[in-house]
Coordinates of C-alpha atoms in Angstrom, one line a residue:
X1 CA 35.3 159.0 210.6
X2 CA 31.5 160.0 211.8
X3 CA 28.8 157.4 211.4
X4 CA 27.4 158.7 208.2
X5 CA 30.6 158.3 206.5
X6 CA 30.6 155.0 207.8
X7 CA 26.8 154.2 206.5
X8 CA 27.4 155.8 202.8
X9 CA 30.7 153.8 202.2
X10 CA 28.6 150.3 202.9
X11 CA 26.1 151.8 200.7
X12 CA 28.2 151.8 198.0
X13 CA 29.5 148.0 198.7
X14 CA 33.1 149.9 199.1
X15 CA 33.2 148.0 202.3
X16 CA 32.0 144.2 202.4
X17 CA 30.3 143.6 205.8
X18 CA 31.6 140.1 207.6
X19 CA 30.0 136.9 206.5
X20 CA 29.0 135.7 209.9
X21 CA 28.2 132.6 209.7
X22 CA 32.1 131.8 207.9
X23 CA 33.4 133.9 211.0
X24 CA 32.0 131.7 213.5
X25 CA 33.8 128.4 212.6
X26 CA 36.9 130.3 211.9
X27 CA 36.7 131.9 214.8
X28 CA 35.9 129.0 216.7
X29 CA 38.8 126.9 215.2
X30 CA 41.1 129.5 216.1
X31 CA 40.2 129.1 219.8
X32 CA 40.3 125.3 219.6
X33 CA 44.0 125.2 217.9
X34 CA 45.6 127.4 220.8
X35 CA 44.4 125.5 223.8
X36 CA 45.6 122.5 221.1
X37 CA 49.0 123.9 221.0
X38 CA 49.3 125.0 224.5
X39 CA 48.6 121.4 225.9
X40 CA 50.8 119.8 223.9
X41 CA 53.8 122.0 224.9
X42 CA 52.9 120.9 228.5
X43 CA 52.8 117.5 227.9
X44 CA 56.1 117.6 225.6
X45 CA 57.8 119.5 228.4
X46 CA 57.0 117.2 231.3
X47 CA 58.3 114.5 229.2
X48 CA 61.7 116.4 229.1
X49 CA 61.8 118.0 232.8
X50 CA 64.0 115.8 235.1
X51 CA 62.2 117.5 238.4
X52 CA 58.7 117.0 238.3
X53 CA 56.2 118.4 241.4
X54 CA 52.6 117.5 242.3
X55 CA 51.6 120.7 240.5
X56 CA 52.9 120.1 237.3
X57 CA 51.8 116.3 237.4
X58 CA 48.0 117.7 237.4
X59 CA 48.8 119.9 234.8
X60 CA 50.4 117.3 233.2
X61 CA 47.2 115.0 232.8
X62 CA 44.7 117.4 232.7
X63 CA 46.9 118.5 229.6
X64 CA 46.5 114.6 228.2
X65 CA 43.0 114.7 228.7
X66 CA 42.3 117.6 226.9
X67 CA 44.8 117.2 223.9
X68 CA 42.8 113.4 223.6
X69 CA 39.6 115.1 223.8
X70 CA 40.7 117.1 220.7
X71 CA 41.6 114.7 219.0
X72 CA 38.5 112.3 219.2
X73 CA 36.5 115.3 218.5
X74 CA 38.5 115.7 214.8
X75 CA 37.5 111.4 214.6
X76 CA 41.7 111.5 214.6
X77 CA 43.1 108.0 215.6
X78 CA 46.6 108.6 217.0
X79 CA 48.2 111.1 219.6
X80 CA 50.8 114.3 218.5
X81 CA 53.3 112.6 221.5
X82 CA 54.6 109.1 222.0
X83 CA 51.6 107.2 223.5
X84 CA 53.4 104.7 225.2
X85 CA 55.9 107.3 226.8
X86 CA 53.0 109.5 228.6
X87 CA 51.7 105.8 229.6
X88 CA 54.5 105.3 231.1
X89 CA 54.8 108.8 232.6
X90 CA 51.0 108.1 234.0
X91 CA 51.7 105.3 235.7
X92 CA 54.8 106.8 237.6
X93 CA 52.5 109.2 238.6
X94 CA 50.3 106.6 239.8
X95 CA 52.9 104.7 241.9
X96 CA 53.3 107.8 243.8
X97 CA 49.4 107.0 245.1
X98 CA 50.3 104.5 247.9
X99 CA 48.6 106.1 250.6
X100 CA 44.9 105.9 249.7
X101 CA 42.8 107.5 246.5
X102 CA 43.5 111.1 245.6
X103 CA 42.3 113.1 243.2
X104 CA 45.1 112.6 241.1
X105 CA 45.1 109.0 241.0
X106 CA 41.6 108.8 239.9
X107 CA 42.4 111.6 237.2
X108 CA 45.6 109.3 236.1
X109 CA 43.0 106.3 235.3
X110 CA 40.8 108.5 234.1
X111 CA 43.8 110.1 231.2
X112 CA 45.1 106.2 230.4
X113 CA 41.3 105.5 229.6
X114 CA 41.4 108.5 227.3
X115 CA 44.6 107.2 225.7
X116 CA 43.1 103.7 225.1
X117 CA 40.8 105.6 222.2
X118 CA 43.9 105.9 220.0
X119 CA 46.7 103.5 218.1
X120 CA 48.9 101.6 219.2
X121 CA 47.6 99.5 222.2
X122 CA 49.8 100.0 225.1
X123 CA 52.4 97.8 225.5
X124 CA 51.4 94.6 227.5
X125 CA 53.8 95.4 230.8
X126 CA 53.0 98.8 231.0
X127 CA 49.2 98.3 230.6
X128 CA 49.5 95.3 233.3
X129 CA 50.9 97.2 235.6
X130 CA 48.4 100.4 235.2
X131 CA 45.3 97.9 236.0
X132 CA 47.3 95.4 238.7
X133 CA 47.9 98.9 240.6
X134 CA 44.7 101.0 240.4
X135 CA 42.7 97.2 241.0
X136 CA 44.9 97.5 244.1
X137 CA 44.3 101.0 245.1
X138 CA 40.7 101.0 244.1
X139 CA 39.7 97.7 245.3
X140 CA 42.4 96.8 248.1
X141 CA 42.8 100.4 249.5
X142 CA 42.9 101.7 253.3
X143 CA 39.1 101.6 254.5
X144 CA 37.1 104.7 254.1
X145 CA 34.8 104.5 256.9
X146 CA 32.4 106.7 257.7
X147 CA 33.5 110.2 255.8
X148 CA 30.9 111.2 253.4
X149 CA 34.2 112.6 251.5
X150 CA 36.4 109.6 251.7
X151 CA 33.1 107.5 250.1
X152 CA 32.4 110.0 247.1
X153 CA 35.9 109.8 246.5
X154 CA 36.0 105.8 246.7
X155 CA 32.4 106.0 244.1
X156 CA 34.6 108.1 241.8
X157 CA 37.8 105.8 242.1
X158 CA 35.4 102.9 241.1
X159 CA 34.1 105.0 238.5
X160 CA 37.2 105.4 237.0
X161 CA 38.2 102.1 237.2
X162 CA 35.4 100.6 235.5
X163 CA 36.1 103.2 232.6
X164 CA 39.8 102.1 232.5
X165 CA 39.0 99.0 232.3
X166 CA 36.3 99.5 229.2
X167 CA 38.8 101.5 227.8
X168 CA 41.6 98.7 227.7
X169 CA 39.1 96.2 226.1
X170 CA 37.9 98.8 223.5
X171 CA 41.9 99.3 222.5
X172 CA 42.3 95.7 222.2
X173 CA 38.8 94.3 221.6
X174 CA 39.9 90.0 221.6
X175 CA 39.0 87.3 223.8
X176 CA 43.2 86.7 224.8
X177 CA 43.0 90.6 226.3
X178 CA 39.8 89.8 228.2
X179 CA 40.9 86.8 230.0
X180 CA 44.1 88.6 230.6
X181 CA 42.1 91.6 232.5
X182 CA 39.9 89.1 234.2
X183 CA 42.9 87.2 235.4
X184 CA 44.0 90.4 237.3
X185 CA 40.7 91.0 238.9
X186 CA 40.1 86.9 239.5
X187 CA 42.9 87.9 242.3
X188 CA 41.1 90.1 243.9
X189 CA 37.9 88.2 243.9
X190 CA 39.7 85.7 246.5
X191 CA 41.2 88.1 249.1
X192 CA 40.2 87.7 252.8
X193 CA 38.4 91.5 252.9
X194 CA 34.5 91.0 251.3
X195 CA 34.3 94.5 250.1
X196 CA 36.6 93.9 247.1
X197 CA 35.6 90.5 246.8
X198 CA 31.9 91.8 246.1
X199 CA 33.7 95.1 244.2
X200 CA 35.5 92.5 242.3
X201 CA 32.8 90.5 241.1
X202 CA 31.0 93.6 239.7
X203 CA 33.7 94.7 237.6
X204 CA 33.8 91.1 236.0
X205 CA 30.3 91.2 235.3
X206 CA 30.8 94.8 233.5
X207 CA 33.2 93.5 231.6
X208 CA 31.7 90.3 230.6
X209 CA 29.3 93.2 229.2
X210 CA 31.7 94.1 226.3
X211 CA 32.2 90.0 225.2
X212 CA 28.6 91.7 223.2
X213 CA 31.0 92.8 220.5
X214 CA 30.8 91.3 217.4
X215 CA 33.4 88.7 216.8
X216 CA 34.0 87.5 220.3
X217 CA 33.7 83.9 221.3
X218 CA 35.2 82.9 224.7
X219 CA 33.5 80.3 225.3
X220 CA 36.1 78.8 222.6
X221 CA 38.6 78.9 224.4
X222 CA 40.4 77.0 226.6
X223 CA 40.6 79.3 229.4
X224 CA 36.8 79.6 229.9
X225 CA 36.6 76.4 231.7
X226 CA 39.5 78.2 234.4
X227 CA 37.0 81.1 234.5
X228 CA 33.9 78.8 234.9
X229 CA 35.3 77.0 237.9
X230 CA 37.0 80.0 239.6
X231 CA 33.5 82.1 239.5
X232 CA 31.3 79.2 240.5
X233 CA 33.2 78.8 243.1
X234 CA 32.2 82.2 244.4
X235 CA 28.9 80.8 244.8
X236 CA 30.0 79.7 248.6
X237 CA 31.4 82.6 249.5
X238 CA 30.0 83.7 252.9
X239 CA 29.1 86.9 252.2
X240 CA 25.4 87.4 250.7
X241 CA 26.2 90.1 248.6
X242 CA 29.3 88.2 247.2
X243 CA 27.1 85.3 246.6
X244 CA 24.4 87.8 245.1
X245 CA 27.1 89.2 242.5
X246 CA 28.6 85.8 242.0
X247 CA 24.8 84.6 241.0
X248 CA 24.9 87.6 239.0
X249 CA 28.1 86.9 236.8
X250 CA 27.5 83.2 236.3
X251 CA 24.1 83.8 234.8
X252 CA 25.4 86.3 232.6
X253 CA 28.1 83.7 231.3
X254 CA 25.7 80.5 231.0
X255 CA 23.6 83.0 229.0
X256 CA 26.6 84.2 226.5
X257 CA 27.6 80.1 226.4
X258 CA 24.2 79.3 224.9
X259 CA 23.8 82.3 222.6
X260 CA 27.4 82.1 221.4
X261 CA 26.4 77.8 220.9
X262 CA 23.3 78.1 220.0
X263 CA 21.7 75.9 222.5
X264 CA 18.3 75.8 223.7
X265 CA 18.0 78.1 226.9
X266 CA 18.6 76.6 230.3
X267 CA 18.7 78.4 233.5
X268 CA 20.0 77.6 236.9
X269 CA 17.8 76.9 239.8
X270 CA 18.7 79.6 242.9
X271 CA 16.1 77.7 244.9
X272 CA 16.3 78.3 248.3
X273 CA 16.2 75.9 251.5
X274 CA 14.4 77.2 254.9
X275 CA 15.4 74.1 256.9
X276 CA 18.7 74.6 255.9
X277 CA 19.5 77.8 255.0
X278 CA 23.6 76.9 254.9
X279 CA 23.0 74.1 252.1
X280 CA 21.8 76.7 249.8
X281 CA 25.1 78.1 248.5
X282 CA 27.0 74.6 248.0
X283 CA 23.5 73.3 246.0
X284 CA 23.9 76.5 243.8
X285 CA 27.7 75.9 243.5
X286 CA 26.4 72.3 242.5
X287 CA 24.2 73.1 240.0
X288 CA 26.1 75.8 238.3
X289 CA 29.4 73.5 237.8
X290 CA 27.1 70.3 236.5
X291 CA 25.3 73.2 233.9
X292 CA 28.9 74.7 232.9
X293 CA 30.6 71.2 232.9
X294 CA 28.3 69.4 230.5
X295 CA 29.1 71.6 227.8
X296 CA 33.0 72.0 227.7
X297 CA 35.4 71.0 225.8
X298 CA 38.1 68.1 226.0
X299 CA 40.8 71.1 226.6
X300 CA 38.1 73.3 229.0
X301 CA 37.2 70.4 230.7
X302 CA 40.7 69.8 232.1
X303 CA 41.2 73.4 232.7
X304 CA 38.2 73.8 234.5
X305 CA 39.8 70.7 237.1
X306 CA 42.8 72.1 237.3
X307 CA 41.1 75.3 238.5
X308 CA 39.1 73.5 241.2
X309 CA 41.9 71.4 242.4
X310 CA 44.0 74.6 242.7
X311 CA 41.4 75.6 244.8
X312 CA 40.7 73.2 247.1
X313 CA 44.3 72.8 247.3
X314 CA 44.5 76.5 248.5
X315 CA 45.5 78.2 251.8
X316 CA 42.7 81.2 250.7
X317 CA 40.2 80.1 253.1
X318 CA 38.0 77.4 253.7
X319 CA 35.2 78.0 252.2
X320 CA 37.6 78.1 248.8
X321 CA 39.1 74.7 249.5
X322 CA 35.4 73.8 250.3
X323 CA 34.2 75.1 247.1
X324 CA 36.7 73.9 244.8
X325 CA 36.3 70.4 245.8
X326 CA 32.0 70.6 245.5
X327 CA 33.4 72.1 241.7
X328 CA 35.8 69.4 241.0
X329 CA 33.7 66.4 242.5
X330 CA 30.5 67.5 240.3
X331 CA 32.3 67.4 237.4
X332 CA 32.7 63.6 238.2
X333 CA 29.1 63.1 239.1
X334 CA 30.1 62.5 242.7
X335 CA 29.2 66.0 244.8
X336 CA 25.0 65.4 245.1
X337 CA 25.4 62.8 247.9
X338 CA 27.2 65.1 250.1
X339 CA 23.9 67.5 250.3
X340 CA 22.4 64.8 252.0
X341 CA 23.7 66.0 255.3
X342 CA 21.5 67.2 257.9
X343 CA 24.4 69.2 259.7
X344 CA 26.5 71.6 258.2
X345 CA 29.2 70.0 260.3
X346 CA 28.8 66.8 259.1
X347 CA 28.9 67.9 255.7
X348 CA 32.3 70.2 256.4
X349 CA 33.5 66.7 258.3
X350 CA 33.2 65.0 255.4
X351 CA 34.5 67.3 252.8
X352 CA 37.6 67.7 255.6
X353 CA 38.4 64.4 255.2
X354 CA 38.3 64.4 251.1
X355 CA 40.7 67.2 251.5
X356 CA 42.9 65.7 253.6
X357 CA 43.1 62.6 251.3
X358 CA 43.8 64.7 248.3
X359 CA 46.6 66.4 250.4
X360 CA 48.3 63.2 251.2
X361 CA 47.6 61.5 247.7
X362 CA 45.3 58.5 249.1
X363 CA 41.9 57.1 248.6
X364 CA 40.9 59.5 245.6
X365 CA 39.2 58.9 242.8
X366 CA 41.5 58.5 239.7
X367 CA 40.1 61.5 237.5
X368 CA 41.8 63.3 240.7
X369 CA 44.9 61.4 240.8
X370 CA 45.7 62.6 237.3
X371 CA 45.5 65.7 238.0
X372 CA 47.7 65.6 241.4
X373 CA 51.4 66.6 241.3
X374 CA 54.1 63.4 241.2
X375 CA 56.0 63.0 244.3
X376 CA 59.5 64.0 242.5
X377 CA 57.2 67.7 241.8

C-alpha cells in the first residue's frame, strides 16, 4: 500500500491513530507482568528442585528481590510464594557462607530484609537464626586486613546487616522484638576481638534509632534495667572507640528515658581527668549507672543487679568483672569511694578483693547476698 493510500485512509478517520499516552502504561505493564511471572517461576522451582548449585542460588535471590520489589511498588502487602518457606530456603543458603562474606551472603541479608516488608512476620526460630548467623559472619568473621576488596566487601556486609536488622523491627515494630534483637547483638558486644565490640555497639545505637516510632516505650519494661547495666558497662571497655560508641548509645537511651517519662533533661558528665587519665572510664561508668539507676523501677531495678552481678561474676575479661561490680556497687551508693585511688592498681586491688568475696559468698553487703546463688544451686 503506497504512502498516499496510507495518508487518505487517516483522512477519512477509517483508521484511528494510537492513543499514546494509553499505550504507554499498557505497554509498560506488559513489560512489568513478564519479568513478574518469570521470577516467580524461578523462585517456585527452586523450592521444588532437590539439587540446587551456587548458580541457581543467585538466581534464586536475585529472583526474591525482584518479585518483592514488584510487589511494594503495587503498595501489595503479602508475597505470591510461601514467605516463610523462601526464609527458610535463604537461610540455608546462608549457612553455606562459613568461610568469610561473599557476595551471596550479603545478597541473602539483603532478600530477607526485602521479605520483612510483607505479612506474616517470620517465624521466631527462623528469624533468630538469620540475624545470630549474619551477626556472626558480619561482625565475628575471618579479618580482612589490608585488601581494599576484602574492606568494601566487609562496608557492604555491614550495610546489609544494619538493613536486615531495620527490616526485622519494621515487620514486627514492639518493644518484646527489640530487646529480643538487642539480646543477640549484647553477645557480640562482649567478645575478646574490639572490632565487633565497637561494630556491635553501632548497630545498637541504629536500632535504638527505630524505638522513635510511635507507640514504643521500653523504658517500661522490665528488661531495660538488663540493657541499662549491660551497656554501661561498656563504658570501661579499653578500647577508645568502644568507649566512644558506648558514650554514644547510653546518651541516646538516658535521652529516650526522659522524653518517654517526661522528666526534666539531665545529661551525663564525660569530664575528663589529665592526672589520671585511667579513672576516667570507671567515673563515667559511675555516673551513668547512678543517672539510670535513680529512675527504675521495683522490677528494672533488680534486673539491672542481676545484670551486673552476672557480670562481675563473668570469665569475659576483667575489665567486665571490673565494670559490673562499679555498676552493681553504685546502685547501692557504695562505688564513689573507690575513685579515691591514686593508683590504678590500688584501685584494681581493691575491686580484686570485692570480687573475690562475692565469689566465695563472704563479707558482702546484703543487697548482694540476695542476689547470690544458695549453696544447694
Amino acid at each position: 500500500m503506497s504512502l498516499q493510500r496510507i495518508r487518505a485512509l487517516f483522512k477519512r478517520a477509517k483508521v484511528a491513530p494510537l492513543a499514546r499516552a494509553e499505550a504507554q502504561p499498557a505497554a509498560a505493564a506488559a513489560c512489568r507482568r513478564r519479568p513478574k511471572r518469570g521470577a516467580e517461576d524461578v523462585i517456585l522451582a527452586f523450592l521444588a528442585a532437590k539439587e540446587k548449585g551456587p548458580q541457581q542460588e543467585l538466581c534464586f535471590l536475585r529472583a526474591v528481590r525482584r518479585v518483592c520489589h514488584i510487589r511494594e511498588w503495587e503498595r501489595k502487602t503479602t508475597l505470591p510464594f510461601p514467605k516463610e518457606e523462601v526464609a527458610a530456603k535463604i537461610r540455608d543458603i546462608m549457612l553455606k557462607s562459613f568461610m568469610g562474606l561473599e557476595p551471596r551472603f550479603i545478597l541473602s541479608m539483603e532478600a530477607v530484609a526485602d521479605l520483612s516488608k510483607f505479612h506474616p512476620p517470620l517465624e521466631p526460630n527462623v528469624q533468630r537464626s538469620i540475624v545470630a548467623w549474619a551477626l556472626g559472619m558480619v561482625l565475628g568473621g575471618p579479618p580482612i586486613g589490608s585488601d581494599p576488596a576484602g574492606q568494601a566487601l566487609q562496608q557492604e556486609g555491614e550495610e546489609a546487616l544494619r538493613r536486615l536488622l531495620r527490616g526485622l523491627i519494621r515487620e514486627d515494630p514492639s518493644s518484646g522484638h527489640l530487646f529480643t534483637l538487642l539480646d543477640q547483638l549484647l553477645y557480640w558486644h562482649r567478645v575478646r576481638w574490639p572490632a565487633p565490640r565497637a561494630r556491635a555497639c553501632a548497630l545498637i545505637t541504629d536500632l535504638l534509632a527505630a524505638t522513635k516510632m510511635p507507640g514504643w516505650n521500653i523504658t517500661e519494661r522490665d528488661q531495660y534495667g538488663h540493657l541499662v547495666a549491660k551497656l554501661s558497662v561498656s563504658l570501661a571497655d579499653p578500647e577508645a572507640e568502644v568507649r566512644e560508641k558506648a558514650r554514644e548509645v547510653i546518651g541516646q537511651l538516658l535521652r529516650l528515658q526522659q522524653k518517654e517519662q517526661g522528666r526534666s533533661k539531665k545529661t551525663i558528665s564525660w569530664e575528663e581527668d589529665p592526672e589520671r587519665p585511667w579513672m576516667e572510664s570507671y567515673a563515667h561508668l559511675i555516673a551513668a549507672a547512678e543517672v539510670f539507676g535513680g529512675h527504675l523501677s521495683e522490677r528494672q531495678r533488680l534486673s539491672f543487679q542481676e545484670a551486673a552481678l552476672e557480670d562481675a561474676l563473668s570469665l569475659d575479661g576483667r575489665w567486665v568483672r571490673e565494670g559490673g561490680l562499679l555498676v552493681l556497687l553504685s546502685l547501692l551508693g557504695q562505688a564513689r569511694a573507690l575513685l579515691e585511688e591514686e593508683e590504678i592498681e590500688d584501685l584494681r586491688s581493691n575491686l580484686s578483693a570485692l570480687l573475690y568475696n562475692i565469689w566465695r559468698g563472704r563479707e558482702v553487703p546484703p543487697e548482694i547476698a540476695a542476689l547470690l546463688p544458695s549453696s544447694d544451686e
